[in-house]
Amino acid sequence: MATTMTAFRERTVGDIAAHLAGATAVFRKHKIDFCCGGDVPLAEAAKRRGVDVANLETALGALAAAPPDAPEDTVALVDHILTRFHETHRRELPELVKLARRVETVHREHPQAPHGVADLLERAAAELGDHMAKEEQVLFPAMQAGYGGSLDMPIRVMRHEHDGHAEIVHRLEELTQGFAPPPDACRSWQALYAGAEKFVTDLTEHIHLENNVLFPRFERRWAASARL
Ligand SMILES: [Fe+2]
Ligand SMILES: [Fe+2]
């Protein structure tokens, strides 16, 4: 047990998230960034957030017997990303933008009115739309076809765009006070924050699967062939 706990502390957040089913929920609960900022050891990530690393290790230790929850097969993993995340973002974001516009307009005099949320969600929809199209048209087909050359450059571009999406997430959390509607918020306002929080949860999981699970399969191949 002690060995497992030491190992968690020293492993990167992204590596734990990629290989331990349920770890992402633990990280989300403690606000540990596992998708774009997952490249640091757990001990360091915990320190940054002011979280006791021993508590995290205990929670992760309880999950340690479970197998990873991402498909092993790359074709299946890409299909999962497309249906579970790309399709969901495309379906839900336009509705969220409309809802945000309505709430902002109706409650514009409210001291906690969510000014800027509709524009931000619209930006998220546009940037994600472009980004997902690139993955769908170029990168993912190459991965599913088992392309043997270097995908290092397009992966680097996708990782950089993910960092931009993470900034949108942080801004959305700020503008909505952590998705907490005021006590007198109407049903639409509550629905907007619940929907925005779900979007952020989905997007975080989506980026995590690409950054920590899918991309390293191809980057490793590139790194190995580069050493020859
Ligand atoms: Fe994607
Ligand atoms: Fe992506």
JSON list of C-alpha atoms and ligand atoms in Angstrom, two decimals:
[
{"chain": "A", "resi": 1, "resn": "MET", "atom": "CA", "xyz": [0.00, 0.00, 0.00]},
{"chain": "A", "resi": 2, "resn": "ALA", "atom": "CA", "xyz": [2.79, 2.40, 0.96]},
{"chain": "A", "resi": 3, "resn": "THR", "atom": "CA", "xyz": [4.51, 1.74, -2.38]},
{"chain": "A", "resi": 4, "resn": "THR", "atom": "CA", "xyz": [1.32, 2.52, -4.32]},
{"chain": "A", "resi": 5, "resn": "MET", "atom": "CA", "xyz": [0.86, 5.78, -2.41]},
{"chain": "A", "resi": 6, "resn": "THR", "atom": "CA", "xyz": [4.43, 6.88, -3.06]},
{"chain": "A", "resi": 7, "resn": "ALA", "atom": "CA", "xyz": [3.96, 6.07, -6.74]},
{"chain": "A", "resi": 8, "resn": "PHE", "atom": "CA", "xyz": [0.83, 8.24, -7.03]},
{"chain": "A", "resi": 9, "resn": "ARG", "atom": "CA", "xyz": [2.64, 11.21, -5.53]},
{"chain": "A", "resi": 10, "resn": "GLU", "atom": "CA", "xyz": [5.43, 10.96, -8.08]},
{"chain": "A", "resi": 11, "resn": "ARG", "atom": "CA", "xyz": [3.37, 10.14, -11.16]},
{"chain": "A", "resi": 12, "resn": "THR", "atom": "CA", "xyz": [1.99, 12.93, -13.33]},
{"chain": "A", "resi": 13, "resn": "VAL", "atom": "CA", "xyz": [-1.65, 13.88, -13.01]},
{"chain": "A", "resi": 14, "resn": "GLY", "atom": "CA", "xyz": [-2.25, 13.15, -16.70]},
{"chain": "A", "resi": 15, "resn": "ASP", "atom": "CA", "xyz": [-0.74, 9.67, -16.41]},
{"chain": "A", "resi": 16, "resn": "ILE", "atom": "CA", "xyz": [-2.91, 8.79, -13.41]},
{"chain": "A", "resi": 17, "resn": "ALA", "atom": "CA", "xyz": [-6.01, 10.15, -15.16]},
{"chain": "A", "resi": 18, "resn": "ALA", "atom": "CA", "xyz": [-5.23, 8.09, -18.26]},
{"chain": "A", "resi": 19, "resn": "HIS", "atom": "CA", "xyz": [-4.70, 4.78, -16.47]},
{"chain": "A", "resi": 20, "resn": "LEU", "atom": "CA", "xyz": [-6.98, 4.77, -13.44]},
{"chain": "A", "resi": 21, "resn": "ALA", "atom": "CA", "xyz": [-10.76, 4.60, -13.89]},
{"chain": "A", "resi": 22, "resn": "GLY", "atom": "CA", "xyz": [-12.51, 7.18, -11.73]},
{"chain": "A", "resi": 23, "resn": "ALA", "atom": "CA", "xyz": [-9.40, 9.33, -11.16]},
{"chain": "A", "resi": 24, "resn": "THR", "atom": "CA", "xyz": [-10.79, 12.21, -13.22]},
{"chain": "A", "resi": 25, "resn": "ALA", "atom": "CA", "xyz": [-13.76, 12.50, -10.85]},
{"chain": "A", "resi": 26, "resn": "VAL", "atom": "CA", "xyz": [-11.38, 12.71, -7.87]},
{"chain": "A", "resi": 27, "resn": "PHE", "atom": "CA", "xyz": [-9.34, 15.40, -9.63]},
{"chain": "A", "resi": 28, "resn": "ARG", "atom": "CA", "xyz": [-12.44, 17.35, -10.61]},
{"chain": "A", "resi": 29, "resn": "LYS", "atom": "CA", "xyz": [-13.71, 17.30, -7.04]},
{"chain": "A", "resi": 30, "resn": "HIS", "atom": "CA", "xyz": [-10.42, 18.77, -5.78]},
{"chain": "A", "resi": 31, "resn": "LYS", "atom": "CA", "xyz": [-10.03, 21.15, -8.75]},
{"chain": "A", "resi": 32, "resn": "ILE", "atom": "CA", "xyz": [-6.81, 19.47, -9.90]},
{"chain": "A", "resi": 33, "resn": "ASP", "atom": "CA", "xyz": [-6.21, 20.29, -13.58]},
{"chain": "A", "resi": 34, "resn": "PHE", "atom": "CA", "xyz": [-5.83, 16.93, -15.34]},
{"chain": "A", "resi": 35, "resn": "CYS", "atom": "CA", "xyz": [-6.44, 17.81, -18.98]},
{"chain": "A", "resi": 36, "resn": "CYS", "atom": "CA", "xyz": [-4.24, 20.71, -20.12]},
{"chain": "A", "resi": 37, "resn": "GLY", "atom": "CA", "xyz": [-2.09, 21.08, -17.00]},
{"chain": "A", "resi": 38, "resn": "GLY", "atom": "CA", "xyz": [-1.69, 17.34, -16.40]},
{"chain": "A", "resi": 39, "resn": "ASP", "atom": "CA", "xyz": [2.02, 17.25, -17.08]},
{"chain": "A", "resi": 40, "resn": "VAL", "atom": "CA", "xyz": [3.12, 17.79, -13.46]},
{"chain": "A", "resi": 41, "resn": "PRO", "atom": "CA", "xyz": [3.59, 15.26, -10.61]},
{"chain": "A", "resi": 42, "resn": "LEU", "atom": "CA", "xyz": [0.58, 14.82, -8.33]},
{"chain": "A", "resi": 43, "resn": "ALA", "atom": "CA", "xyz": [2.50, 16.23, -5.36]},
{"chain": "A", "resi": 44, "resn": "GLU", "atom": "CA", "xyz": [3.16, 19.49, -7.21]},
{"chain": "A", "resi": 45, "resn": "ALA", "atom": "CA", "xyz": [-0.40, 19.80, -8.55]},
{"chain": "A", "resi": 46, "resn": "ALA", "atom": "CA", "xyz": [-1.80, 19.26, -5.05]},
{"chain": "A", "resi": 47, "resn": "LYS", "atom": "CA", "xyz": [0.52, 21.92, -3.60]},
{"chain": "A", "resi": 48, "resn": "ARG", "atom": "CA", "xyz": [-0.57, 24.45, -6.25]},
{"chain": "A", "resi": 49, "resn": "ARG", "atom": "CA", "xyz": [-4.23, 23.95, -5.29]},
{"chain": "A", "resi": 50, "resn": "GLY", "atom": "CA", "xyz": [-3.54, 23.84, -1.54]},
{"chain": "A", "resi": 51, "resn": "VAL", "atom": "CA", "xyz": [-4.85, 20.26, -1.35]},
{"chain": "A", "resi": 52, "resn": "ASP", "atom": "CA", "xyz": [-3.38, 17.62, 1.01]},
{"chain": "A", "resi": 53, "resn": "VAL", "atom": "CA", "xyz": [-1.67, 15.11, -1.28]},
{"chain": "A", "resi": 54, "resn": "ALA", "atom": "CA", "xyz": [-2.18, 12.31, 1.27]},
{"chain": "A", "resi": 55, "resn": "ASN", "atom": "CA", "xyz": [-5.96, 12.74, 0.99]},
{"chain": "A", "resi": 56, "resn": "LEU", "atom": "CA", "xyz": [-5.73, 12.52, -2.79]},
{"chain": "A", "resi": 57, "resn": "GLU", "atom": "CA", "xyz": [-3.61, 9.39, -2.57]},
{"chain": "A", "resi": 58, "resn": "THR", "atom": "CA", "xyz": [-6.13, 7.77, -0.26]},
{"chain": "A", "resi": 59, "resn": "ALA", "atom": "CA", "xyz": [-8.98, 8.53, -2.68]},
{"chain": "A", "resi": 60, "resn": "LEU", "atom": "CA", "xyz": [-6.95, 7.26, -5.65]},
{"chain": "A", "resi": 61, "resn": "GLY", "atom": "CA", "xyz": [-5.81, 4.20, -3.72]},
{"chain": "A", "resi": 62, "resn": "ALA", "atom": "CA", "xyz": [-9.44, 3.20, -3.26]},
{"chain": "A", "resi": 63, "resn": "LEU", "atom": "CA", "xyz": [-9.79, 3.16, -7.08]},
{"chain": "A", "resi": 64, "resn": "ALA", "atom": "CA", "xyz": [-6.54, 1.36, -7.80]},
{"chain": "A", "resi": 65, "resn": "ALA", "atom": "CA", "xyz": [-8.05, -2.05, -8.50]},
{"chain": "A", "resi": 66, "resn": "ALA", "atom": "CA", "xyz": [-10.30, -0.77, -11.31]},
{"chain": "A", "resi": 67, "resn": "PRO", "atom": "CA", "xyz": [-9.22, -1.10, -14.97]},
{"chain": "A", "resi": 68, "resn": "PRO", "atom": "CA", "xyz": [-8.85, 2.03, -17.18]},
{"chain": "A", "resi": 69, "resn": "ASP", "atom": "CA", "xyz": [-12.17, 3.25, -18.62]},
{"chain": "A", "resi": 70, "resn": "ALA", "atom": "CA", "xyz": [-10.93, 4.41, -22.06]},
{"chain": "A", "resi": 71, "resn": "PRO", "atom": "CA", "xyz": [-11.09, 1.92, -24.96]},
{"chain": "A", "resi": 72, "resn": "GLU", "atom": "CA", "xyz": [-7.75, 0.19, -25.58]},
{"chain": "A", "resi": 73, "resn": "ASP", "atom": "CA", "xyz": [-8.34, 0.04, -29.31]},
{"chain": "A", "resi": 74, "resn": "THR", "atom": "CA", "xyz": [-7.53, 3.32, -31.10]},
{"chain": "A", "resi": 75, "resn": "VAL", "atom": "CA", "xyz": [-10.34, 3.00, -33.67]},
{"chain": "A", "resi": 76, "resn": "ALA", "atom": "CA", "xyz": [-12.85, 2.48, -30.84]},
{"chain": "A", "resi": 77, "resn": "LEU", "atom": "CA", "xyz": [-11.35, 5.31, -28.77]},
{"chain": "A", "resi": 78, "resn": "VAL", "atom": "CA", "xyz": [-11.63, 7.80, -31.65]},
{"chain": "A", "resi": 79, "resn": "ASP", "atom": "CA", "xyz": [-15.22, 6.68, -32.34]},
{"chain": "A", "resi": 80, "resn": "HIS", "atom": "CA", "xyz": [-16.00, 7.17, -28.64]},
{"chain": "A", "resi": 81, "resn": "ILE", "atom": "CA", "xyz": [-14.54, 10.71, -28.68]},
{"chain": "A", "resi": 82, "resn": "LEU", "atom": "CA", "xyz": [-16.56, 11.57, -31.79]},
{"chain": "A", "resi": 83, "resn": "THR", "atom": "CA", "xyz": [-19.93, 10.30, -30.58]},
{"chain": "A", "resi": 84, "resn": "ARG", "atom": "CA", "xyz": [-19.66, 11.08, -26.88]},
{"chain": "A", "resi": 85, "resn": "PHE", "atom": "CA", "xyz": [-17.98, 14.51, -27.13]},
{"chain": "A", "resi": 86, "resn": "HIS", "atom": "CA", "xyz": [-17.87, 16.07, -30.62]},
{"chain": "A", "resi": 87, "resn": "GLU", "atom": "CA", "xyz": [-21.54, 15.33, -31.30]},
{"chain": "A", "resi": 88, "resn": "THR", "atom": "CA", "xyz": [-22.57, 16.42, -27.80]},
{"chain": "A", "resi": 89, "resn": "HIS", "atom": "CA", "xyz": [-20.76, 19.79, -28.03]},
{"chain": "A", "resi": 90, "resn": "ARG", "atom": "CA", "xyz": [-22.34, 20.47, -31.45]},
{"chain": "A", "resi": 91, "resn": "ARG", "atom": "CA", "xyz": [-25.80, 19.58, -30.14]},
{"chain": "A", "resi": 92, "resn": "GLU", "atom": "CA", "xyz": [-25.65, 21.43, -26.81]},
{"chain": "A", "resi": 93, "resn": "LEU", "atom": "CA", "xyz": [-23.59, 24.59, -27.40]},
{"chain": "A", "resi": 94, "resn": "PRO", "atom": "CA", "xyz": [-25.99, 26.43, -29.76]},
{"chain": "A", "resi": 95, "resn": "GLU", "atom": "CA", "xyz": [-28.83, 25.90, -27.26]},
{"chain": "A", "resi": 96, "resn": "LEU", "atom": "CA", "xyz": [-26.65, 27.16, -24.42]},
{"chain": "A", "resi": 97, "resn": "VAL", "atom": "CA", "xyz": [-25.77, 30.31, -26.39]},
{"chain": "A", "resi": 98, "resn": "LYS", "atom": "CA", "xyz": [-29.47, 31.05, -26.97]},
{"chain": "A", "resi": 99, "resn": "LEU", "atom": "CA", "xyz": [-30.28, 30.43, -23.32]},
{"chain": "A", "resi": 100, "resn": "ALA", "atom": "CA", "xyz": [-27.43, 32.68, -22.18]},
{"chain": "A", "resi": 101, "resn": "ARG", "atom": "CA", "xyz": [-28.59, 35.52, -24.45]},
{"chain": "A", "resi": 102, "resn": "ARG", "atom": "CA", "xyz": [-32.09, 35.27, -22.99]},
{"chain": "A", "resi": 103, "resn": "VAL", "atom": "CA", "xyz": [-30.92, 35.23, -19.36]},
{"chain": "A", "resi": 104, "resn": "GLU", "atom": "CA", "xyz": [-28.50, 38.11, -19.93]},
{"chain": "A", "resi": 105, "resn": "THR", "atom": "CA", "xyz": [-31.22, 40.22, -21.54]},
{"chain": "A", "resi": 106, "resn": "VAL", "atom": "CA", "xyz": [-33.99, 39.51, -19.03]},
{"chain": "A", "resi": 107, "resn": "HIS", "atom": "CA", "xyz": [-31.76, 39.94, -15.96]},
{"chain": "A", "resi": 108, "resn": "ARG", "atom": "CA", "xyz": [-29.39, 42.62, -17.21]},
{"chain": "A", "resi": 109, "resn": "GLU", "atom": "CA", "xyz": [-30.11, 44.84, -14.17]},
{"chain": "A", "resi": 110, "resn": "HIS", "atom": "CA", "xyz": [-29.39, 42.05, -11.68]},
{"chain": "A", "resi": 111, "resn": "PRO", "atom": "CA", "xyz": [-26.11, 42.65, -9.74]},
{"chain": "A", "resi": 112, "resn": "GLN", "atom": "CA", "xyz": [-24.94, 39.09, -10.52]},
{"chain": "A", "resi": 113, "resn": "ALA", "atom": "CA", "xyz": [-26.15, 39.04, -14.13]},
{"chain": "A", "resi": 114, "resn": "PRO", "atom": "CA", "xyz": [-23.97, 36.74, -16.25]},
{"chain": "A", "resi": 115, "resn": "HIS", "atom": "CA", "xyz": [-22.70, 39.46, -18.58]},
{"chain": "A", "resi": 116, "resn": "GLY", "atom": "CA", "xyz": [-20.41, 38.07, -21.27]},
{"chain": "A", "resi": 117, "resn": "VAL", "atom": "CA", "xyz": [-21.42, 34.43, -20.90]},
{"chain": "A", "resi": 118, "resn": "ALA", "atom": "CA", "xyz": [-23.31, 34.29, -24.22]},
{"chain": "A", "resi": 119, "resn": "ASP", "atom": "CA", "xyz": [-20.38, 35.80, -26.15]},
{"chain": "A", "resi": 120, "resn": "LEU", "atom": "CA", "xyz": [-17.96, 33.43, -24.46]},
{"chain": "A", "resi": 121, "resn": "LEU", "atom": "CA", "xyz": [-20.09, 30.38, -25.25]},
{"chain": "A", "resi": 122, "resn": "GLU", "atom": "CA", "xyz": [-20.44, 31.58, -28.84]},
{"chain": "A", "resi": 123, "resn": "ARG", "atom": "CA", "xyz": [-16.66, 31.86, -29.06]},
{"chain": "A", "resi": 124, "resn": "ALA", "atom": "CA", "xyz": [-16.32, 28.36, -27.58]},
{"chain": "A", "resi": 125, "resn": "ALA", "atom": "CA", "xyz": [-18.74, 26.99, -30.20]},
{"chain": "A", "resi": 126, "resn": "ALA", "atom": "CA", "xyz": [-16.84, 28.65, -33.07]},
{"chain": "A", "resi": 127, "resn": "GLU", "atom": "CA", "xyz": [-13.34, 27.68, -31.88]},
{"chain": "A", "resi": 128, "resn": "LEU", "atom": "CA", "xyz": [-14.37, 24.13, -30.98]},
{"chain": "A", "resi": 129, "resn": "GLY", "atom": "CA", "xyz": [-16.17, 23.77, -34.33]},
{"chain": "A", "resi": 130, "resn": "ASP", "atom": "CA", "xyz": [-12.97, 24.62, -36.23]},
{"chain": "A", "resi": 131, "resn": "HIS", "atom": "CA", "xyz": [-10.84, 22.49, -33.95]},
{"chain": "A", "resi": 132, "resn": "MET", "atom": "CA", "xyz": [-13.05, 19.41, -34.13]},
{"chain": "A", "resi": 133, "resn": "ALA", "atom": "CA", "xyz": [-13.29, 19.70, -37.92]},
{"chain": "A", "resi": 134, "resn": "LYS", "atom": "CA", "xyz": [-9.47, 19.53, -38.14]},
{"chain": "A", "resi": 135, "resn": "GLU", "atom": "CA", "xyz": [-9.41, 16.45, -35.94]},
{"chain": "A", "resi": 136, "resn": "GLU", "atom": "CA", "xyz": [-12.20, 14.80, -37.93]},
{"chain": "A", "resi": 137, "resn": "GLN", "atom": "CA", "xyz": [-10.84, 15.58, -41.38]},
{"chain": "A", "resi": 138, "resn": "VAL", "atom": "CA", "xyz": [-7.11, 15.10, -40.92]},
{"chain": "A", "resi": 139, "resn": "LEU", "atom": "CA", "xyz": [-5.75, 13.78, -37.66]},
{"chain": "A", "resi": 140, "resn": "PHE", "atom": "CA", "xyz": [-8.28, 11.17, -36.55]},
{"chain": "A", "resi": 141, "resn": "PRO", "atom": "CA", "xyz": [-8.58, 9.41, -39.94]},
{"chain": "A", "resi": 142, "resn": "ALA", "atom": "CA", "xyz": [-4.78, 9.13, -40.03]},
{"chain": "A", "resi": 143, "resn": "MET", "atom": "CA", "xyz": [-4.78, 7.64, -36.53]},
{"chain": "A", "resi": 144, "resn": "GLN", "atom": "CA", "xyz": [-7.59, 5.22, -37.29]},
{"chain": "A", "resi": 145, "resn": "ALA", "atom": "CA", "xyz": [-5.83, 4.11, -40.48]},
{"chain": "A", "resi": 146, "resn": "GLY", "atom": "CA", "xyz": [-2.72, 3.33, -38.43]},
{"chain": "A", "resi": 147, "resn": "TYR", "atom": "CA", "xyz": [-0.62, 5.96, -40.19]},
{"chain": "A", "resi": 148, "resn": "GLY", "atom": "CA", "xyz": [3.01, 5.12, -39.52]},
{"chain": "A", "resi": 149, "resn": "GLY", "atom": "CA", "xyz": [4.64, 8.51, -40.16]},
{"chain": "A", "resi": 150, "resn": "SER", "atom": "CA", "xyz": [5.03, 11.46, -37.87]},
{"chain": "A", "resi": 151, "resn": "LEU", "atom": "CA", "xyz": [1.88, 13.05, -36.50]},
{"chain": "A", "resi": 152, "resn": "ASP", "atom": "CA", "xyz": [3.96, 15.10, -34.11]},
{"chain": "A", "resi": 153, "resn": "MET", "atom": "CA", "xyz": [3.23, 18.49, -35.67]},
{"chain": "A", "resi": 154, "resn": "PRO", "atom": "CA", "xyz": [-0.58, 18.26, -36.00]},
{"chain": "A", "resi": 155, "resn": "ILE", "atom": "CA", "xyz": [-0.74, 16.84, -32.46]},
{"chain": "A", "resi": 156, "resn": "ARG", "atom": "CA", "xyz": [1.26, 19.79, -31.18]},
{"chain": "A", "resi": 157, "resn": "VAL", "atom": "CA", "xyz": [-1.18, 22.19, -32.87]},
{"chain": "A", "resi": 158, "resn": "MET", "atom": "CA", "xyz": [-4.17, 20.37, -31.31]},
{"chain": "A", "resi": 159, "resn": "ARG", "atom": "CA", "xyz": [-2.54, 20.49, -27.86]},
{"chain": "A", "resi": 160, "resn": "HIS", "atom": "CA", "xyz": [-1.99, 24.23, -28.26]},
{"chain": "A", "resi": 161, "resn": "GLU", "atom": "CA", "xyz": [-5.65, 24.74, -29.23]},
{"chain": "A", "resi": 162, "resn": "HIS", "atom": "CA", "xyz": [-6.71, 22.70, -26.18]},
{"chain": "A", "resi": 163, "resn": "ASP", "atom": "CA", "xyz": [-4.84, 25.22, -24.00]},
{"chain": "A", "resi": 164, "resn": "GLY", "atom": "CA", "xyz": [-7.00, 27.94, -25.59]},
{"chain": "A", "resi": 165, "resn": "HIS", "atom": "CA", "xyz": [-10.15, 25.95, -24.75]},
{"chain": "A", "resi": 166, "resn": "ALA", "atom": "CA", "xyz": [-8.97, 25.64, -21.14]},
{"chain": "A", "resi": 167, "resn": "GLU", "atom": "CA", "xyz": [-8.73, 29.44, -20.94]},
{"chain": "A", "resi": 168, "resn": "ILE", "atom": "CA", "xyz": [-12.36, 29.70, -22.05]},
{"chain": "A", "resi": 169, "resn": "VAL", "atom": "CA", "xyz": [-13.30, 27.21, -19.32]},
{"chain": "A", "resi": 170, "resn": "HIS", "atom": "CA", "xyz": [-11.54, 29.30, -16.65]},
{"chain": "A", "resi": 171, "resn": "ARG", "atom": "CA", "xyz": [-13.23, 32.48, -17.85]},
{"chain": "A", "resi": 172, "resn": "LEU", "atom": "CA", "xyz": [-16.62, 30.75, -17.85]},
{"chain": "A", "resi": 173, "resn": "GLU", "atom": "CA", "xyz": [-16.06, 29.62, -14.26]},
{"chain": "A", "resi": 174, "resn": "GLU", "atom": "CA", "xyz": [-15.17, 33.19, -13.27]},
{"chain": "A", "resi": 175, "resn": "LEU", "atom": "CA", "xyz": [-18.16, 34.80, -14.99]},
{"chain": "A", "resi": 176, "resn": "THR", "atom": "CA", "xyz": [-20.61, 32.35, -13.37]},
{"chain": "A", "resi": 177, "resn": "GLN", "atom": "CA", "xyz": [-18.99, 32.33, -9.89]},
{"chain": "A", "resi": 178, "resn": "GLY", "atom": "CA", "xyz": [-18.25, 28.64, -10.30]},
{"chain": "A", "resi": 179, "resn": "PHE", "atom": "CA", "xyz": [-21.65, 27.93, -11.88]},
{"chain": "A", "resi": 180, "resn": "ALA", "atom": "CA", "xyz": [-23.48, 29.04, -8.72]},
{"chain": "A", "resi": 181, "resn": "PRO", "atom": "CA", "xyz": [-26.67, 30.95, -9.59]},
{"chain": "A", "resi": 182, "resn": "PRO", "atom": "CA", "xyz": [-27.89, 33.56, -7.07]},
{"chain": "A", "resi": 183, "resn": "PRO", "atom": "CA", "xyz": [-30.63, 32.41, -4.66]},
{"chain": "A", "resi": 184, "resn": "ASP", "atom": "CA", "xyz": [-33.30, 34.32, -6.61]},
{"chain": "A", "resi": 185, "resn": "ALA", "atom": "CA", "xyz": [-32.27, 32.95, -10.02]},
{"chain": "A", "resi": 186, "resn": "CYS", "atom": "CA", "xyz": [-35.14, 31.86, -12.27]},
{"chain": "A", "resi": 187, "resn": "ARG", "atom": "CA", "xyz": [-35.36, 28.38, -13.83]},
{"chain": "A", "resi": 188, "resn": "SER", "atom": "CA", "xyz": [-33.69, 29.53, -17.07]},
{"chain": "A", "resi": 189, "resn": "TRP", "atom": "CA", "xyz": [-30.74, 30.99, -15.18]},
{"chain": "A", "resi": 190, "resn": "GLN", "atom": "CA", "xyz": [-30.37, 27.77, -13.18]},
{"chain": "A", "resi": 191, "resn": "ALA", "atom": "CA", "xyz": [-30.60, 25.74, -16.38]},
{"chain": "A", "resi": 192, "resn": "LEU", "atom": "CA", "xyz": [-27.94, 27.91, -18.02]},
{"chain": "A", "resi": 193, "resn": "TYR", "atom": "CA", "xyz": [-25.42, 27.35, -15.22]},
{"chain": "A", "resi": 194, "resn": "ALA", "atom": "CA", "xyz": [-26.21, 23.62, -15.01]},
{"chain": "A", "resi": 195, "resn": "GLY", "atom": "CA", "xyz": [-25.76, 23.34, -18.79]},
{"chain": "A", "resi": 196, "resn": "ALA", "atom": "CA", "xyz": [-22.55, 25.40, -18.76]},
{"chain": "A", "resi": 197, "resn": "GLU", "atom": "CA", "xyz": [-21.13, 23.23, -15.97]},
{"chain": "A", "resi": 198, "resn": "LYS", "atom": "CA", "xyz": [-21.99, 20.07, -17.89]},
{"chain": "A", "resi": 199, "resn": "PHE", "atom": "CA", "xyz": [-20.30, 21.52, -20.97]},
{"chain": "A", "resi": 200, "resn": "VAL", "atom": "CA", "xyz": [-17.14, 22.21, -18.94]},
{"chain": "A", "resi": 201, "resn": "THR", "atom": "CA", "xyz": [-17.18, 18.70, -17.43]},
{"chain": "A", "resi": 202, "resn": "ASP", "atom": "CA", "xyz": [-17.59, 17.16, -20.91]},
{"chain": "A", "resi": 203, "resn": "LEU", "atom": "CA", "xyz": [-14.92, 19.37, -22.47]},
{"chain": "A", "resi": 204, "resn": "THR", "atom": "CA", "xyz": [-12.43, 18.62, -19.69]},
{"chain": "A", "resi": 205, "resn": "GLU", "atom": "CA", "xyz": [-12.96, 14.86, -20.11]},
{"chain": "A", "resi": 206, "resn": "HIS", "atom": "CA", "xyz": [-12.77, 15.25, -23.91]},
{"chain": "A", "resi": 207, "resn": "ILE", "atom": "CA", "xyz": [-9.44, 17.09, -23.80]},
{"chain": "A", "resi": 208, "resn": "HIS", "atom": "CA", "xyz": [-8.10, 14.65, -21.23]},
{"chain": "A", "resi": 209, "resn": "LEU", "atom": "CA", "xyz": [-8.84, 11.66, -23.48]},
{"chain": "A", "resi": 210, "resn": "GLU", "atom": "CA", "xyz": [-7.01, 13.30, -26.37]},
{"chain": "A", "resi": 211, "resn": "ASN", "atom": "CA", "xyz": [-4.06, 14.81, -24.47]},
{"chain": "A", "resi": 212, "resn": "ASN", "atom": "CA", "xyz": [-3.40, 11.97, -22.03]},
{"chain": "A", "resi": 213, "resn": "VAL", "atom": "CA", "xyz": [-4.68, 8.82, -23.75]},
{"chain": "A", "resi": 214, "resn": "LEU", "atom": "CA", "xyz": [-4.94, 9.15, -27.55]},
{"chain": "A", "resi": 215, "resn": "PHE", "atom": "CA", "xyz": [-2.07, 11.48, -28.50]},
{"chain": "A", "resi": 216, "resn": "PRO", "atom": "CA", "xyz": [0.67, 9.76, -26.46]},
{"chain": "A", "resi": 217, "resn": "ARG", "atom": "CA", "xyz": [0.05, 6.55, -28.44]},
{"chain": "A", "resi": 218, "resn": "PHE", "atom": "CA", "xyz": [1.30, 8.35, -31.55]},
{"chain": "A", "resi": 219, "resn": "GLU", "atom": "CA", "xyz": [3.85, 10.63, -29.93]},
{"chain": "A", "resi": 220, "resn": "ARG", "atom": "CA", "xyz": [5.54, 7.57, -28.42]},
{"chain": "A", "resi": 221, "resn": "ARG", "atom": "CA", "xyz": [5.78, 6.02, -31.87]},
{"chain": "A", "resi": 222, "resn": "TRP", "atom": "CA", "xyz": [7.32, 9.23, -33.19]},
{"chain": "A", "resi": 223, "resn": "ALA", "atom": "CA", "xyz": [9.74, 9.51, -30.26]},
{"chain": "A", "resi": 224, "resn": "ALA", "atom": "CA", "xyz": [10.79, 5.87, -30.70]},
{"chain": "A", "resi": 225, "resn": "SER", "atom": "CA", "xyz": [11.39, 6.22, -34.44]},
{"chain": "A", "resi": 226, "resn": "ALA", "atom": "CA", "xyz": [13.22, 9.55, -33.92]},
{"chain": "A", "resi": 227, "resn": "ARG", "atom": "CA", "xyz": [15.75, 7.77, -31.72]},
{"chain": "A", "resi": 228, "resn": "LEU", "atom": "CA", "xyz": [16.66, 5.24, -34.46]},
{"chain": "B", "resi": 1, "resn": "FE", "atom": "FE", "xyz": [-11.74, 16.34, -30.03]},
{"chain": "B", "resi": 2, "resn": "FE", "atom": "FE", "xyz": [-9.20, 18.21, -29.44]}
]
